[in-house]
mmCIF file with all atom_site columns, C-alpha atoms in Angstrom:
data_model
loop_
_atom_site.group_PDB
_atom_site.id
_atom_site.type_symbol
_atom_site.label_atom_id
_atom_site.label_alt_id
_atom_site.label_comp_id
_atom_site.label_asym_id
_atom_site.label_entity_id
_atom_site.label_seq_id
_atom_site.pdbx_PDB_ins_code
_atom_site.Cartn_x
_atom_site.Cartn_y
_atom_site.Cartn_z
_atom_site.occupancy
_atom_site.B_iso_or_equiv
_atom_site.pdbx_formal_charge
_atom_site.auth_seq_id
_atom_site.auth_comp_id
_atom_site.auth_asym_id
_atom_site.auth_atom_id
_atom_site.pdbx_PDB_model_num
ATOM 1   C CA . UNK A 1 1   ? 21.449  0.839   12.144 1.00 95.00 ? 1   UNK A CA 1
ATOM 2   C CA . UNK A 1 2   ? 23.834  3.266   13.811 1.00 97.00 ? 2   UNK A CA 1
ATOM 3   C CA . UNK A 1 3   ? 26.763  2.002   16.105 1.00 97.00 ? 3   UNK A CA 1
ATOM 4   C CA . UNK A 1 4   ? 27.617  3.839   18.901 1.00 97.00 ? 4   UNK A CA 1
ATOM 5   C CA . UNK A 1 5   ? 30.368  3.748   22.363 1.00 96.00 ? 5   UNK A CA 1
ATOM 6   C CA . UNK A 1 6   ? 30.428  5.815   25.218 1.00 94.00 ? 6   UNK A CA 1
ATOM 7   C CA . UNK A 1 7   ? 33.248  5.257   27.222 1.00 90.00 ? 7   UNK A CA 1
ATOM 8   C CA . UNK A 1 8   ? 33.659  6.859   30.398 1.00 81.00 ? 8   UNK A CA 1
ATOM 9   C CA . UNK A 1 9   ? 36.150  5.886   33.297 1.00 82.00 ? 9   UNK A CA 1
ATOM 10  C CA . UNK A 1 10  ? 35.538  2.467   33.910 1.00 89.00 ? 10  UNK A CA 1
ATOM 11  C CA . UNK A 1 11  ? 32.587  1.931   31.575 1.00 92.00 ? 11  UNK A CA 1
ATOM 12  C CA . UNK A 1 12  ? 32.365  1.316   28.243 1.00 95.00 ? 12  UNK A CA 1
ATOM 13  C CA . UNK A 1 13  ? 28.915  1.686   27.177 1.00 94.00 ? 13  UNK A CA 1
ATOM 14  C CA . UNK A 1 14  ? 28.070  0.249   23.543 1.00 96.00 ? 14  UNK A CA 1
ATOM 15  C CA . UNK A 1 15  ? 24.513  0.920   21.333 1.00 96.00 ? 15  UNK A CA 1
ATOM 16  C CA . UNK A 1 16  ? 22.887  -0.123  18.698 1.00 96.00 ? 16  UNK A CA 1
ATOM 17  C CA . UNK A 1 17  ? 20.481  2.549   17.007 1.00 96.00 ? 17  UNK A CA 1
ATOM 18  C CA . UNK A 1 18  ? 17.900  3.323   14.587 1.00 95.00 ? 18  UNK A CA 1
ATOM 19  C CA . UNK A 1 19  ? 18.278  6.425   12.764 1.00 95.00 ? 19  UNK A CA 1
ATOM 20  C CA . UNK A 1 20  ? 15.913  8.070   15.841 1.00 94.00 ? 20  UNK A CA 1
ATOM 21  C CA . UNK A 1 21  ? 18.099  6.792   18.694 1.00 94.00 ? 21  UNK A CA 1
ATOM 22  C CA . UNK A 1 22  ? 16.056  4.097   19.798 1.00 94.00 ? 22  UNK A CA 1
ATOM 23  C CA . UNK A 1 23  ? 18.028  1.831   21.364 1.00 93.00 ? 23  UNK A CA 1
ATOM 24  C CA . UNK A 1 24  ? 17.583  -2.103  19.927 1.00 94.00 ? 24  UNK A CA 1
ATOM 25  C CA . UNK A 1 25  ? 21.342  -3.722  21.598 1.00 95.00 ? 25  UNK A CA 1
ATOM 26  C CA . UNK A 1 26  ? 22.932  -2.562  24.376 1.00 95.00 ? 26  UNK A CA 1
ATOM 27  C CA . UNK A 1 27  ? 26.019  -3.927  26.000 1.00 94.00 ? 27  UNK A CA 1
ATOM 28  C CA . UNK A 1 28  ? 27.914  -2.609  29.104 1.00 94.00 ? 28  UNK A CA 1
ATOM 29  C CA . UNK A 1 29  ? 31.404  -3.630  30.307 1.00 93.00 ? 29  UNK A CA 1
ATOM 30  C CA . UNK A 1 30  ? 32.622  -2.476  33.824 1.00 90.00 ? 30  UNK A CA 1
ATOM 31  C CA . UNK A 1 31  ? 36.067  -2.558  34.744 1.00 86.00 ? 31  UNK A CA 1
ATOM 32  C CA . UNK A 1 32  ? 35.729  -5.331  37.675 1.00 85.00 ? 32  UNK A CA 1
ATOM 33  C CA . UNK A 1 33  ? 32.044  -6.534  36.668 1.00 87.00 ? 33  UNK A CA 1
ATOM 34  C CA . UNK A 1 34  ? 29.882  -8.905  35.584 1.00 86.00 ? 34  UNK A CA 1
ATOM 35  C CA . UNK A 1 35  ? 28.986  -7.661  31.725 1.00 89.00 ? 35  UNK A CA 1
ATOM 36  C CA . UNK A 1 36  ? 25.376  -6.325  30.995 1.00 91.00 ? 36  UNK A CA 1
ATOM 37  C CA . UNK A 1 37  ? 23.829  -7.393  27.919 1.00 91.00 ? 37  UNK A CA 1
ATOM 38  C CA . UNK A 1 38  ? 20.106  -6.534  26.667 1.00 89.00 ? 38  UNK A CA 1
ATOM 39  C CA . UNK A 1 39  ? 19.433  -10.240 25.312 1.00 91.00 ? 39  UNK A CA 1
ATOM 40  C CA . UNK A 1 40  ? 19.168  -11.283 28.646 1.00 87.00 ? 40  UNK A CA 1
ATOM 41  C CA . UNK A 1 41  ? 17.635  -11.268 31.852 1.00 83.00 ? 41  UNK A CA 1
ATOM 42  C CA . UNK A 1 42  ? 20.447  -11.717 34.413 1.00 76.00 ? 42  UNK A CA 1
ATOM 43  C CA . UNK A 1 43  ? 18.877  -9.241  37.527 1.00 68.00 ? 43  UNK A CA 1
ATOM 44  C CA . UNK A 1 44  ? 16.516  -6.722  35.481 1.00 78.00 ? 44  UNK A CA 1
ATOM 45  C CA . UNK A 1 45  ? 16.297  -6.352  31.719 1.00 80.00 ? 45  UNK A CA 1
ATOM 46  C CA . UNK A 1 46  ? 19.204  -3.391  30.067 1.00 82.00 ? 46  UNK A CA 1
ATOM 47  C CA . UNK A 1 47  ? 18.307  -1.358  27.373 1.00 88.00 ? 47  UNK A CA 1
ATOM 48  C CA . UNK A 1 48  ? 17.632  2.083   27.027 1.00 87.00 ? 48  UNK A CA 1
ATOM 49  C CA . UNK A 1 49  ? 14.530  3.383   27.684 1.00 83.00 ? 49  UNK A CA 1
ATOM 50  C CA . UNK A 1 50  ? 15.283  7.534   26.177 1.00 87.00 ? 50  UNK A CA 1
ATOM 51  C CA . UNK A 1 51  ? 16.621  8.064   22.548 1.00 90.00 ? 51  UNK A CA 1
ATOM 52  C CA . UNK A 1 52  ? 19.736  8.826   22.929 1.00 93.00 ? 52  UNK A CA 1
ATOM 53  C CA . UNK A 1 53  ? 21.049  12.087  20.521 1.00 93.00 ? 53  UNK A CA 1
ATOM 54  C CA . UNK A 1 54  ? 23.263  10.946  17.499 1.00 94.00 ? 54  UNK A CA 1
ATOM 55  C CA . UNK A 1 55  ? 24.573  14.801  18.110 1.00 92.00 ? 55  UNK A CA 1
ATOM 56  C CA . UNK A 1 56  ? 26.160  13.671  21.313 1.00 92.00 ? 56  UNK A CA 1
ATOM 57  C CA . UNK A 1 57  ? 29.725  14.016  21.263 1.00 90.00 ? 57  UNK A CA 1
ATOM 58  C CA . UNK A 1 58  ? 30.527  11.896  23.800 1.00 91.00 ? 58  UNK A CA 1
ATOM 59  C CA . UNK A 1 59  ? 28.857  8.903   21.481 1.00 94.00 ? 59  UNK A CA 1
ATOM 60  C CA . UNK A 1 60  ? 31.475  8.199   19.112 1.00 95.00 ? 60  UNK A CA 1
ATOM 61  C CA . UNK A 1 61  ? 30.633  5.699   15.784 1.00 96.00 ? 61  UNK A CA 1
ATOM 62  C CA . UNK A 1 62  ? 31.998  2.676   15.518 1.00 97.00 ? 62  UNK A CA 1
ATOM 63  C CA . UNK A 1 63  ? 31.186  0.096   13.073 1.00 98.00 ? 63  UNK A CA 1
ATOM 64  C CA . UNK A 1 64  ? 28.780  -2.421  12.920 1.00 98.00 ? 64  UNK A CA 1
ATOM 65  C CA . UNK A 1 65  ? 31.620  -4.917  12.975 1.00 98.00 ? 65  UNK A CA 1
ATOM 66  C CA . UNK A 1 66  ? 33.056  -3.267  16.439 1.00 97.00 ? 66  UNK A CA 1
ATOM 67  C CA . UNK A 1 67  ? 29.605  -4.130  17.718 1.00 97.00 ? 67  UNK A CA 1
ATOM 68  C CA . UNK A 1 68  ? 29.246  -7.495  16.909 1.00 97.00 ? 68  UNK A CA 1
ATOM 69  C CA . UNK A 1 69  ? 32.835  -8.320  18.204 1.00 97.00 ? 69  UNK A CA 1
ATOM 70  C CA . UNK A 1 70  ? 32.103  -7.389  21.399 1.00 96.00 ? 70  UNK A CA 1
ATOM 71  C CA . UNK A 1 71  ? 28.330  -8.431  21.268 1.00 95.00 ? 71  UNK A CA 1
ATOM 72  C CA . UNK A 1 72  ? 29.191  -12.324 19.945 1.00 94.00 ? 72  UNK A CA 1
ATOM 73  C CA . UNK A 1 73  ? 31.952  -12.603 22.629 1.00 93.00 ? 73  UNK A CA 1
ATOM 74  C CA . UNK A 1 74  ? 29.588  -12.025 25.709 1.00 91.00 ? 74  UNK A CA 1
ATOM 75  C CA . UNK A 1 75  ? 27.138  -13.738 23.725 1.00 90.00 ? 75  UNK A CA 1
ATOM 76  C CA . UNK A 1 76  ? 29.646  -16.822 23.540 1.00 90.00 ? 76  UNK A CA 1
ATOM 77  C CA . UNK A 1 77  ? 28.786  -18.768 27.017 1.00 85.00 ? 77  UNK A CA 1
ATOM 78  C CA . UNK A 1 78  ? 24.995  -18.736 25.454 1.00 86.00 ? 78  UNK A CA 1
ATOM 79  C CA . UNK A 1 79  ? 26.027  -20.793 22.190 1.00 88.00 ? 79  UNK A CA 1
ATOM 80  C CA . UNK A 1 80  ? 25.678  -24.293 23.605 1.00 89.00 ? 80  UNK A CA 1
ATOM 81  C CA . UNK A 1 81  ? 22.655  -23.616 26.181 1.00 91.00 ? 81  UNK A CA 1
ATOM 82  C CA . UNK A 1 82  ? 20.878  -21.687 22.900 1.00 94.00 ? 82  UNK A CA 1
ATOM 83  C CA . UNK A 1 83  ? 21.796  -25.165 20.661 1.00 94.00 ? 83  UNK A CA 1
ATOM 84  C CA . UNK A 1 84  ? 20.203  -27.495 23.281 1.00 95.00 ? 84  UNK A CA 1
ATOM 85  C CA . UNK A 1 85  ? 17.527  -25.371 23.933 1.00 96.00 ? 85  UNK A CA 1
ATOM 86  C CA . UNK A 1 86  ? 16.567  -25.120 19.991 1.00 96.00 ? 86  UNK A CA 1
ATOM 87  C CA . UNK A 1 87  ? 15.826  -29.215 20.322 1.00 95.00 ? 87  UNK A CA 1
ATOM 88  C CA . UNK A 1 88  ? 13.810  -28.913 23.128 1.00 95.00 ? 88  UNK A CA 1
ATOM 89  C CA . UNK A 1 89  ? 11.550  -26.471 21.695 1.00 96.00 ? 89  UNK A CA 1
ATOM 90  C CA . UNK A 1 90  ? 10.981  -26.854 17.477 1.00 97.00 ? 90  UNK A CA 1
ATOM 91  C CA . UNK A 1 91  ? 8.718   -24.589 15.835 1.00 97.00 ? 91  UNK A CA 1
ATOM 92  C CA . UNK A 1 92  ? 5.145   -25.032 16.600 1.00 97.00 ? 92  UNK A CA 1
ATOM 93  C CA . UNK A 1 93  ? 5.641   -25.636 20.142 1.00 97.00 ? 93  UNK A CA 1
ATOM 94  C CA . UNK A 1 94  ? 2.627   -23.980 22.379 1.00 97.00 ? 94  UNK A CA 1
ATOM 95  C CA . UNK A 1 95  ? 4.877   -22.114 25.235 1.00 97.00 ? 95  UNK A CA 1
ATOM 96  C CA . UNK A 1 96  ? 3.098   -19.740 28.022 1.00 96.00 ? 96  UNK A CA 1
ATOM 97  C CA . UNK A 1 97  ? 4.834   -16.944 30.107 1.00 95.00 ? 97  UNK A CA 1
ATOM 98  C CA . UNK A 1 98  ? 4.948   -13.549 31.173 1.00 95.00 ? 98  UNK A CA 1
ATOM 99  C CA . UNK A 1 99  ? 5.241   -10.404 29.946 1.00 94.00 ? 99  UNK A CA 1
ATOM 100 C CA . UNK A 1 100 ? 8.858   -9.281  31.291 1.00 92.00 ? 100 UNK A CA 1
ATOM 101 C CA . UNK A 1 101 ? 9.499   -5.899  29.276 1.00 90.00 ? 101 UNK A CA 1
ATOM 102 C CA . UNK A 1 102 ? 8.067   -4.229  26.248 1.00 88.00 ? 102 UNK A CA 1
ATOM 103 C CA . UNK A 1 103 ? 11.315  -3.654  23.308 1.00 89.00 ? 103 UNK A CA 1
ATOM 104 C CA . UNK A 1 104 ? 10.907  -1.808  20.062 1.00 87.00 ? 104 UNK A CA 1
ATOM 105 C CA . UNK A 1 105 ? 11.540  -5.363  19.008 1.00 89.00 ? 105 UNK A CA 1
ATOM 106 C CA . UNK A 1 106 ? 8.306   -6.749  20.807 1.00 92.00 ? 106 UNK A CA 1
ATOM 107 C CA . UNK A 1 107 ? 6.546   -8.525  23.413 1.00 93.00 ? 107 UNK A CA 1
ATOM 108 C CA . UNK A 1 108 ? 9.801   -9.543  25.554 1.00 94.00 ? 108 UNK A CA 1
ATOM 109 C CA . UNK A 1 109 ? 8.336   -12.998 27.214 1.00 95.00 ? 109 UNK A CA 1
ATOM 110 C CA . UNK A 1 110 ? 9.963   -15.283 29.900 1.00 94.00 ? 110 UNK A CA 1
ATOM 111 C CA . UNK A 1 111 ? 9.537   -19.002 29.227 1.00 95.00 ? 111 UNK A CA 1
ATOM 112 C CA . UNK A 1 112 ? 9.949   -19.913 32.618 1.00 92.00 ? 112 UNK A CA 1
ATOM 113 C CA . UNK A 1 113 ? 10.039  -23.574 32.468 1.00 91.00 ? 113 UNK A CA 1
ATOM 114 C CA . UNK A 1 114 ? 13.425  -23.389 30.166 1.00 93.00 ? 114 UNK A CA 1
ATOM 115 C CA . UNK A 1 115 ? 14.725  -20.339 31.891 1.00 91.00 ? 115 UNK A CA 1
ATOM 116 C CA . UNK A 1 116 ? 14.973  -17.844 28.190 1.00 93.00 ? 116 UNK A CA 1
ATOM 117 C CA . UNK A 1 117 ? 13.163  -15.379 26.334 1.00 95.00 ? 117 UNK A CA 1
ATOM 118 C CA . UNK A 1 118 ? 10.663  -15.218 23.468 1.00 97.00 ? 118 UNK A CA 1
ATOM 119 C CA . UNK A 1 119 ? 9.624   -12.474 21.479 1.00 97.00 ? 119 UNK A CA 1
ATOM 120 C CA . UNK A 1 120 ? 6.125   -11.704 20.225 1.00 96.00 ? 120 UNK A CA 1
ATOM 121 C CA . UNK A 1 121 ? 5.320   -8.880  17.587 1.00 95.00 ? 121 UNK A CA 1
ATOM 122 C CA . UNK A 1 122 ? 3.630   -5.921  20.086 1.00 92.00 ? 122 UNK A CA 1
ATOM 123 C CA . UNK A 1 123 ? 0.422   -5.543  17.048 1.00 93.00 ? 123 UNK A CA 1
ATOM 124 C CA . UNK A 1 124 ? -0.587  -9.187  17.552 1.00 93.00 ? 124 UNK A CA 1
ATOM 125 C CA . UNK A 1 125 ? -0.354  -9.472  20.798 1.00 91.00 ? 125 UNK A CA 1
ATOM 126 C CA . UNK A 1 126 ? -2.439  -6.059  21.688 1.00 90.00 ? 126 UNK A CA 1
ATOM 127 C CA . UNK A 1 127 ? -5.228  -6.901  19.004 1.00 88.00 ? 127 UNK A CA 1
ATOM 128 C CA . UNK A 1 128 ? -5.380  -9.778  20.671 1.00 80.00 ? 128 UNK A CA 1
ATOM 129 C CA . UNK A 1 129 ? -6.097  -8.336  24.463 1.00 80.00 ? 129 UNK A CA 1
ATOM 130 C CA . UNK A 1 130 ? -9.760  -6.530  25.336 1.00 76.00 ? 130 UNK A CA 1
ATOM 131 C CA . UNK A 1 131 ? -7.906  -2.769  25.615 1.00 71.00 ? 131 UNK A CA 1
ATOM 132 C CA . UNK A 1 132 ? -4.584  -3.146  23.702 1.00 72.00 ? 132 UNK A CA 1
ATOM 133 C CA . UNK A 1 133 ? -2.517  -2.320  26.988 1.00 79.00 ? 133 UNK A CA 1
ATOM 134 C CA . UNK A 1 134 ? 0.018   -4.301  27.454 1.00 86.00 ? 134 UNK A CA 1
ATOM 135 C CA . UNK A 1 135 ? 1.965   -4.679  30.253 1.00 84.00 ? 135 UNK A CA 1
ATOM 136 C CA . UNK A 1 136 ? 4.228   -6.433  32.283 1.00 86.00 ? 136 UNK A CA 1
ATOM 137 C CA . UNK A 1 137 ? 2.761   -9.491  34.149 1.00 83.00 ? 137 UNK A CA 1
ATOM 138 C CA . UNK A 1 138 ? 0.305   -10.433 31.723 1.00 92.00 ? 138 UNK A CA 1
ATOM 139 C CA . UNK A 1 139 ? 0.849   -14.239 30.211 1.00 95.00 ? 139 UNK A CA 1
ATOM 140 C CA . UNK A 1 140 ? 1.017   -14.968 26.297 1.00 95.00 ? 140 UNK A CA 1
ATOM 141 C CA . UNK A 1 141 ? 0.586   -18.398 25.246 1.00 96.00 ? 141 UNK A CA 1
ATOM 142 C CA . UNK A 1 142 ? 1.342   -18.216 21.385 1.00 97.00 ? 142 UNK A CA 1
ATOM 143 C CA . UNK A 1 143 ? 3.058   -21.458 19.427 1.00 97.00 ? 143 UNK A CA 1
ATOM 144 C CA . UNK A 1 144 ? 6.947   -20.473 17.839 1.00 98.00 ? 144 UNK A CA 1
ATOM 145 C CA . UNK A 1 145 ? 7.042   -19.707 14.447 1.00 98.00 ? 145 UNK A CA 1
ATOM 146 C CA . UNK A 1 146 ? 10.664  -19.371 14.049 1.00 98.00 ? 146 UNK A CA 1
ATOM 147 C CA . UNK A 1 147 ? 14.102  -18.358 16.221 1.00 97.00 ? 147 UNK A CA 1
ATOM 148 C CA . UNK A 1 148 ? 16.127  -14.699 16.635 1.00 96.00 ? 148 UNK A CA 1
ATOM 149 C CA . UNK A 1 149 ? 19.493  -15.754 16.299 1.00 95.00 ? 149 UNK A CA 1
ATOM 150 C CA . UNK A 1 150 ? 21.106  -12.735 17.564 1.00 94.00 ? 150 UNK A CA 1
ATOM 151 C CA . UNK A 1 151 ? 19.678  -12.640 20.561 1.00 94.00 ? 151 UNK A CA 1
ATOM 152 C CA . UNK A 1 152 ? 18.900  -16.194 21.421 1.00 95.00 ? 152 UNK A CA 1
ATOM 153 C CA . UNK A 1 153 ? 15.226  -15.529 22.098 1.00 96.00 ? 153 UNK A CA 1
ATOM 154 C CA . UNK A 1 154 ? 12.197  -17.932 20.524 1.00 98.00 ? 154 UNK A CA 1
ATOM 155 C CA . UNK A 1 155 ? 9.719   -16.011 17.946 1.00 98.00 ? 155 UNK A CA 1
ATOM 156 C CA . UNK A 1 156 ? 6.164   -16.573 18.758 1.00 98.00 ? 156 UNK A CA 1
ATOM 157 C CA . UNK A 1 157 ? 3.065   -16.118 16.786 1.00 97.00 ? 157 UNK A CA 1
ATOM 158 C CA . UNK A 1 158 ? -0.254  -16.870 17.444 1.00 96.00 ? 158 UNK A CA 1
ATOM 159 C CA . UNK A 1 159 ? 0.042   -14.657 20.821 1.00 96.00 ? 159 UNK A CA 1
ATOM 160 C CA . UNK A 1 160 ? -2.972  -15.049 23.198 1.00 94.00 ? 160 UNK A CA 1
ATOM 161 C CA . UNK A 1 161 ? -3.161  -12.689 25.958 1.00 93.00 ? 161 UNK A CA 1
ATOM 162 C CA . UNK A 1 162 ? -4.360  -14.046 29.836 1.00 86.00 ? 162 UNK A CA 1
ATOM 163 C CA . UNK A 1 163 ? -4.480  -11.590 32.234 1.00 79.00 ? 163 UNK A CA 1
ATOM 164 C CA . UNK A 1 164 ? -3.550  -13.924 35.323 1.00 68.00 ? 164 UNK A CA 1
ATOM 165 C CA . UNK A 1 165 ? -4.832  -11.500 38.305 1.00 59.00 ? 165 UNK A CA 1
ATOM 166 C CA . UNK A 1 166 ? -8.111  -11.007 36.356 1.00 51.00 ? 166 UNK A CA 1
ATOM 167 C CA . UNK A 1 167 ? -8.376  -15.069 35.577 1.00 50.00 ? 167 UNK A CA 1
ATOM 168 C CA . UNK A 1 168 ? -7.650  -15.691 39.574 1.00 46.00 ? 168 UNK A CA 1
ATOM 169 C CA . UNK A 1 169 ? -10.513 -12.936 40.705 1.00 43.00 ? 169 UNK A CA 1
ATOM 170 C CA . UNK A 1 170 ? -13.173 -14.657 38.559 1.00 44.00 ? 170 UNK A CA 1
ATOM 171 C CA . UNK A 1 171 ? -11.923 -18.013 40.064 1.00 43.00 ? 171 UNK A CA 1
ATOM 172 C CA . UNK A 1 172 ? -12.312 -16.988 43.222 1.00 48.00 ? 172 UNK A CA 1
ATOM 173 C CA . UNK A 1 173 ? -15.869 -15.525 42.971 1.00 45.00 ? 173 UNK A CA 1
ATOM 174 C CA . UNK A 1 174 ? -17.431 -19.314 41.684 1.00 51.00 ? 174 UNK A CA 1
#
């Protein structure tokens, strides 16, 4: 991976990379501001949706240790809520939610009931719906196979795909 910071006036904009510029962390501190992180779900999910061009100059390199610095200290108010949260749901709990956002991680997932995040692996969950488009709004129920400690988000496996709008219609018609 390929560290990158763009500061700019107020902003300090930080990325994490592949070697294609495909965003997979992003972080943004504002001078006066609530911090945006793209582990989480505060008002809209944050990460980049473009490549962004390692031949930018205004992207200077940092290293991966920069990064995490800044990444683990926003991450820090999480720690405890991620801890408890762990207990409540082991590995091979069944969870359902939507689909919030599609990552080059995966399947980005609310878990509503706990108010976090799962992540599903995109292959499973489209060979596992009737025309492989996924999209925002449709549910997964899948079982957790295991947890993303860098983010705090829940791995799921398993992934089933409901398409809630489609399951309502059909209710309504019998």
């Amino acid at each position: 991976m390929i560290y990158l910071l763009d500061h700019s006036g107020k902003e300090r904009w930080y990325f994490e990379v592949n070697e294609a510029g495909w965003a997979f962390r992003q972080i943004l501190l504002e001078e006066g501001k609530e911090s945006k992180i793209s582990n989480q779900k505060k008002y809209d999910f944050f990460l980049s949706e473009t490549e962004l061009s390692l031949d930018d100059e205004t992207l200077l390199r940092i290293t991966q240790d920069e990064f995490e610095e800044v990444w683990n200290r926003i991450n820090r108010d999480q720690t405890q809520s991620w801890v408890e949260l762990k207990s409540k749901l082991p590995l091979g709990t069944k969870v359902t939610g939507p689909i919030e956002v599609l990552y080059p991680q995966g399947v980005i997932v609310s878990l509503p009931d706990f108010d976090t995040l799962a992540i599903a692996n995109y292959e499973e969950c489209a060979a596992n719906y009737k025309n492989r488009n996924l999209h925002k709004g449709l549910y997964v129920t899948a079982d957790i196979i295991g947890y993303d400690e860098v983010n705090y988000w829940f791995v799921v496996g398993n992934p089933r795909i409901i398409d809630m709008q489609q399951k309502l219609r059909s209710q309504e018609r019998t």
